[in-house]
Amino acid sequence: MKTLREIPCGQTITVVKINGNGPVKRRIMDMGITKGTDIYVNKVAPLGDPLELTVRGYSLSLRKADAEMIEVE
């Protein structure tokens, strides 16, 4: 299974599962990233961190470490 970190710019993917636990997982879910959500990868910073995403119609930046916790298809 791929993680959000591995997705290149310009692709839309669907969240399958969010790994991790505690406050980090809760923060990701509070940003609107939940199972079944479509995410468009807008940009990736030159050094690969952070990622700029479109989730539920708004833009969001996410660190690579956090993106690695999100399994997508």
XYZ file of N, CA, C and O in Angstrom:
292
model
N 0.853 -1.184 0.000
C 0.000 0.000 0.000
C 0.891 1.237 0.000
O 1.843 1.311 0.740
N 0.536 2.218 -0.837
C 1.296 3.459 -0.912
C 0.900 4.397 0.220
O -0.212 4.341 0.736
N 1.831 5.299 0.538
C 1.505 6.352 1.497
C 1.421 7.677 0.746
O 1.913 7.797 -0.378
N 0.830 8.647 1.370
C 0.670 9.964 0.752
C 2.020 10.575 0.402
O 2.152 11.304 -0.569
N 3.037 10.261 1.153
C 4.382 10.796 0.912
C 4.923 10.395 -0.463
O 5.689 11.131 -1.073
N 4.533 9.248 -0.993
C 5.059 8.709 -2.247
C 4.326 9.235 -3.486
O 4.735 8.937 -4.604
N 3.267 9.990 -3.314
C 2.444 10.427 -4.441
C 3.056 11.672 -5.083
O 3.324 12.658 -4.401
N 3.268 11.670 -6.404
C 3.816 12.858 -7.072
C 2.752 13.942 -7.261
O 1.553 13.701 -7.099
N 3.203 15.137 -7.651
C 2.304 16.279 -7.877
C 1.297 15.959 -8.974
O 1.592 15.221 -9.911
N 0.116 16.539 -8.851
C -0.878 16.450 -9.907
C -1.759 15.217 -9.858
O -2.536 14.983 -10.780
N -1.678 14.439 -8.813
C -2.518 13.241 -8.721
C -3.555 13.399 -7.613
O -3.304 14.032 -6.598
N -4.699 12.790 -7.858
C -5.746 12.728 -6.843
C -5.808 11.309 -6.314
O -5.845 10.353 -7.089
N -5.817 11.189 -5.018
C -5.829 9.867 -4.384
C -6.930 9.827 -3.316
O -7.487 10.857 -2.947
N -7.227 8.625 -2.847
C -8.241 8.443 -1.815
C -7.592 7.834 -0.574
O -6.810 6.895 -0.679
N -7.935 8.360 0.580
C -7.385 7.863 1.842
C -8.006 6.510 2.168
O -9.220 6.341 2.126
N -7.152 5.542 2.474
C -7.606 4.206 2.845
C -7.523 4.023 4.361
O -8.428 3.467 4.984
N -6.417 4.515 4.947
C -6.224 4.294 6.379
C -5.259 5.335 6.928
O -4.345 5.763 6.219
N -5.455 5.724 8.171
C -4.515 6.617 8.848
C -3.867 5.827 9.969
O -4.549 5.353 10.885
N -2.559 5.661 9.867
C -1.809 4.947 10.902
C -1.429 5.932 12.003
O -1.657 7.117 11.906
N -0.786 5.419 13.017
C -0.364 6.267 14.120
C -1.402 6.256 15.220
O -2.411 5.557 15.142
N -1.118 7.032 16.242
C -2.045 7.086 17.364
C -1.878 8.395 18.105
O -0.989 9.180 17.823
N -2.772 8.624 19.013
C -2.688 9.787 19.884
C -2.947 11.099 19.186
O -3.690 11.168 18.212
N -2.306 12.156 19.676
C -2.599 13.503 19.208
C -2.256 13.758 17.738
O -2.916 14.559 17.081
N -1.236 13.084 17.209
C -0.878 13.300 15.808
C -1.980 12.778 14.897
O -2.409 13.462 13.962
N -2.463 11.582 15.151
C -3.563 11.023 14.355
C -4.802 11.898 14.489
O -5.482 12.186 13.508
N -5.080 12.346 15.680
C -6.248 13.194 15.932
C -6.135 14.501 15.147
O -7.098 15.001 14.570
N -4.928 15.095 15.120
C -4.708 16.354 14.403
C -4.934 16.163 12.903
O -5.565 16.992 12.243
N -4.439 15.044 12.352
C -4.644 14.757 10.929
C -6.136 14.640 10.622
O -6.635 15.195 9.646
N -6.860 13.937 11.482
C -8.299 13.773 11.265
C -9.040 15.103 11.432
O -9.996 15.381 10.709
N -8.595 15.944 12.355
C -9.215 17.263 12.544
C -9.033 18.157 11.326
O -9.821 19.074 11.096
N -7.968 17.917 10.529
C -7.744 18.692 9.309
C -8.658 18.228 8.180
O -8.612 18.775 7.082
N -9.478 17.216 8.404
C -10.414 16.740 7.393
C -9.925 15.540 6.615
O -10.582 15.100 5.666
N -8.768 15.017 6.981
C -8.236 13.846 6.289
C -8.738 12.608 7.023
O -8.225 12.240 8.072
N -9.779 12.017 6.463
C -10.360 10.807 7.047
C -10.488 9.748 5.956
O -10.314 10.033 4.779
N -10.806 8.526 6.348
C -10.946 7.412 5.407
C -11.976 7.769 4.336
O -13.060 8.258 4.648
N -11.594 7.557 3.066
C -12.486 7.822 1.947
C -12.388 9.230 1.373
O -13.021 9.532 0.369
N -11.608 10.102 1.993
C -11.457 11.472 1.518
C -10.545 11.531 0.293
O -9.497 10.889 0.273
N -10.951 12.294 -0.728
C -10.099 12.511 -1.896
C -9.140 13.654 -1.602
O -9.539 14.688 -1.071
N -7.875 13.455 -1.973
C -6.832 14.464 -1.759
C -6.111 14.683 -3.079
O -5.710 13.736 -3.741
N -5.963 15.967 -3.450
C -5.200 16.336 -4.639
C -3.849 16.884 -4.185
O -3.800 17.771 -3.333
N -2.761 16.361 -4.753
C -1.419 16.823 -4.399
C -1.060 17.976 -5.333
O -0.812 17.779 -6.512
N -1.075 19.212 -4.798
C -0.787 20.416 -5.589
C 0.700 20.585 -5.846
O 1.110 20.769 -6.984
N 1.481 20.614 -4.797
C 2.911 20.906 -4.906
C 3.680 20.113 -3.874
O 3.141 19.731 -2.844
N 4.963 19.935 -4.179
C 5.889 19.383 -3.200
C 7.054 20.356 -3.136
O 7.584 20.774 -4.168
N 7.447 20.780 -1.958
C 8.547 21.731 -1.789
C 9.829 21.150 -2.396
O 9.970 19.927 -2.511
N 10.786 22.024 -2.786
C 12.001 21.559 -3.454
C 12.750 20.451 -2.716
O 13.302 19.552 -3.336
N 12.770 20.485 -1.434
C 13.446 19.421 -0.688
C 12.477 18.318 -0.274
O 12.809 17.447 0.520
N 11.253 18.376 -0.799
C 10.284 17.313 -0.558
C 9.438 17.471 0.685
O 8.632 16.616 0.997
N 9.601 18.559 1.399
C 8.866 18.741 2.638
C 8.552 20.214 2.813
O 9.470 21.028 2.777
N 7.370 20.670 2.960
C 6.110 19.944 3.086
C 5.434 19.712 1.728
O 5.928 20.126 0.692
N 4.279 19.063 1.797
C 3.422 18.835 0.642
C 2.270 19.843 0.714
O 1.771 20.123 1.797
N 1.860 20.396 -0.426
C 0.668 21.240 -0.456
C -0.455 20.429 -1.062
O -0.339 19.920 -2.176
N -1.553 20.316 -0.336
C -2.667 19.450 -0.720
C -3.957 20.245 -0.820
O -4.098 21.289 -0.201
N -4.906 19.711 -1.586
C -6.275 20.225 -1.562
C -7.152 19.120 -0.981
O -7.203 18.014 -1.512
N -7.783 19.446 0.136
C -8.644 18.497 0.850
C -9.983 19.155 1.092
O -10.043 20.222 1.704
N -11.053 18.556 0.593
C -12.418 19.069 0.818
C -12.566 20.533 0.407
O -13.252 21.319 1.071
N -11.847 20.954 -0.647
C -11.981 22.289 -1.176
C -11.090 23.350 -0.549
O -11.193 24.520 -0.879
N -10.231 23.004 0.370
C -9.299 23.983 0.931
C -7.873 23.460 0.820
O -7.640 22.273 0.660
N -6.923 24.407 0.884
C -5.514 24.045 0.763
C -4.924 23.772 2.140
O -5.307 24.403 3.124
N -3.972 22.870 2.147
C -3.402 22.420 3.406
C -1.961 22.003 3.153
O -1.646 21.424 2.118
N -1.060 22.329 4.066
C 0.321 21.863 3.993
C 0.527 20.787 5.048
O 0.039 20.904 6.169
N 1.266 19.754 4.657
C 1.462 18.620 5.551
C 2.912 18.174 5.477
O 3.482 18.080 4.394
N 3.530 17.914 6.626
C 4.910 17.441 6.658
C 5.003 16.012 6.128
O 4.049 15.243 6.231
N 6.182 15.677 5.603
C 6.387 14.326 5.063
C 6.176 13.265 6.130
O 5.625 12.201 5.864
N 6.634 13.546 7.335
C 6.490 12.572 8.417
C 5.021 12.259 8.683
O 4.653 11.109 8.936
N 4.182 13.289 8.601
C 2.751 13.076 8.803
C 2.130 12.394 7.586
O 1.253 11.543 7.723
N 2.593 12.760 6.373
C 2.060 12.163 5.148
C 2.364 10.667 5.076
O 1.604 9.898 4.497
N 3.456 10.264 5.689
C 3.828 8.847 5.674
C 2.862 7.992 6.500
O 2.770 6.787 6.306
N 2.127 8.614 7.380
C 1.172 7.872 8.214
C -0.148 7.623 7.508
O -1.005 6.916 8.020
N -0.325 8.212 6.307
C -1.610 8.129 5.600
C -1.483 7.174 4.427
O -0.751 7.435 3.477
N -2.185 6.056 4.476
C -2.195 5.090 3.379
C -3.258 5.493 2.363
O -4.363 5.864 2.742
N -2.891 5.418 1.072
C -3.786 5.877 0.005
C -3.847 4.849 -1.125
O -3.030 3.949 -1.218
N -4.842 5.021 -1.994
C -4.929 4.193 -3.203
C -5.165 5.076 -4.398
O -5.609 6.181 -4.307
